[in-house]
Amino acid sequence: MFLLPKGSPLFENLAVSKLKLPDVLTKLSNGAFTGYASFIFQSSTAILVFEAGKLVSVLVEGENGKRETGFEALSALAELMITTGSGALNVYKLSKDLTMCIHALLEGEILYKAQDLKLIDINTLLKKVKDDQMNGCLRIYTDEHSAMIFYKDGNPLGFFHDGASDIETSSSESQKIAGLPGAKIDLFSTQSADALMGTNLLEVTNIQIIWDTCVALHKSEIDKTNLERQERDRKIVSQKLAELEDQVKSIVGEYVGKVGRGIVDKEISDNGGNSCLIDADGAEKFMKGVERAAKLLVSGTNIKLMMEKLSSALSTGKIEF
Amino acid sequence: MEKFFELLTQMNPFDLIQVIFWGVAGAISFYFSIGNARVWTSISIGFFLIFLSQAYGINPWGHYQKLTAFHYIIGTVAIMTITHGFLEYYVFCRTFEISGNKLIVYISTIAVLAVSGAFLVINPTPSPNTIRNFKMVENAIWVFLCVMNLEIVRKIYAAIKDSDISKGFIAFGIVFICIFIWRGSDLYLQIFQWDKDWQDIISLMTEESSDIEEYIGRVELSQEVSRYAGLLSGISVAGSFAYMYRLLK
């Protein structure tokens, strides 16, 4: 995303995670704001251009350079605000004319795109801009540098280049870039500021619904992720419990014989499933039950040995959970 | 006490030895019932009751006919209690359920004996023939339940054969075989009216005759089998409980 002139800052570096898009838009709209709001995320940037409180332009540019405008851009912005949990909001007030030029830059008609300056008669082009009384923006750039000239009714409003924070009246930087090898130009034109006033995205979109849908979608995504994680955790726990149960059965079977496995099954069932093996009270009841049944089948000496082994296995097992 | 010692001197030494062995078996089984799990209580109490049923020979008041009949009732209750115990053990082997408590077993056994005693008290004094009937019923029940217990013991052994005490059930199998032969031979004599009690009864009844002389060989064999099997039963019960006690120690 190219840099834009900062104008006069209203807010800078507001944490996006604490904001709600409908509230931000309502506030700027109700305040008859003219200028732009930029949302800076780690991998995306969104620019919202306001003209006297009317949202005239929205642009969201992703990490891969993919651009979205209008309704899609609003939806994408809402989604970014909800899902990223980070980002900063900057709001800059601009003059009505400059706002019009920003709109041209973002969403205006492209007259020239990436044209090599060497192949263009720049003087003829500037004359055409003047003669046609164009509103718009001429962008001159190389791979490393960029400068913009904003026009109103064919007359330059000012110059803006990388590294600057505001509009300048001097054209020297623009001329310097134009002189660099490989310099290219883009020319964007737009309607007049007055004509732009007829557009208000806030009137044709229900931002509250967009926001609520995104919130609900995000919540359902989180719920789904949580559910998947819980399911995964449950599977892991259940697998570990099954292993512990098998170990317990082997110990009891070693001393009691094949009926030992049946005794373990019965005690586990009586104590609410194999989760009792990792629960302090459940494990105690389970041990008592196994001991009571084993007394009918095994010598006292072997019961003592078996209970020691069981106790040790359950203690080790509990640590793993 | 004088009467008791007089009875001891009058007793056939073989019968006296048999009673002594049943006494030892009864003491061991009763002791076993105290220190072990609830399921063993019925079995132990049952074997202890056999001693009481066999002790009529040394009972100073044994000449009271109702008391003699009571001895036979005790014998019947004994095998029923033992069978109940083995059934419970078998159920445990299949379901691993252990329910109830020892006190209920003790109280229930005493209650059954008390009701049996009351039955004798409210009825007329039994004649020698009635007492013989009591004895025959006791033997019949013993024989039937011994066969049933042999099957139960086999099934228990099959279920727990790789546990410490499985061999103890083989010992109990031997016990039931001995008891089956002991009681079976006695019942055989009673069914064909070759038993001593019947001979005593018909000696007073001139119109009755007996064919015992014709089968004296098999009668004597049955009597000897009954005596030795009875003695072996007492020894095997004492031995089985001692063996079981060692296995469970």
Short mmCIF file of C-alpha atoms in Angstrom, two decimals, chain B residues 23 53 58-59 62 208:
data_model
loop_
_atom_site.label_atom_id
_atom_site.label_comp_id
_atom_site.label_asym_id
_atom_site.label_seq_id
_atom_site.Cartn_x
_atom_site.Cartn_y
_atom_site.Cartn_z
CA GLY B 23 -15.23 -81.36 65.48
CA SER B 53 -25.49 -82.68 63.25
CA ILE B 58 -22.11 -87.41 72.31
CA ASN B 59 -25.15 -85.30 73.22
CA GLY B 62 -29.64 -87.29 72.75
CA GLU B 208 -43.07 -106.89 59.54
#
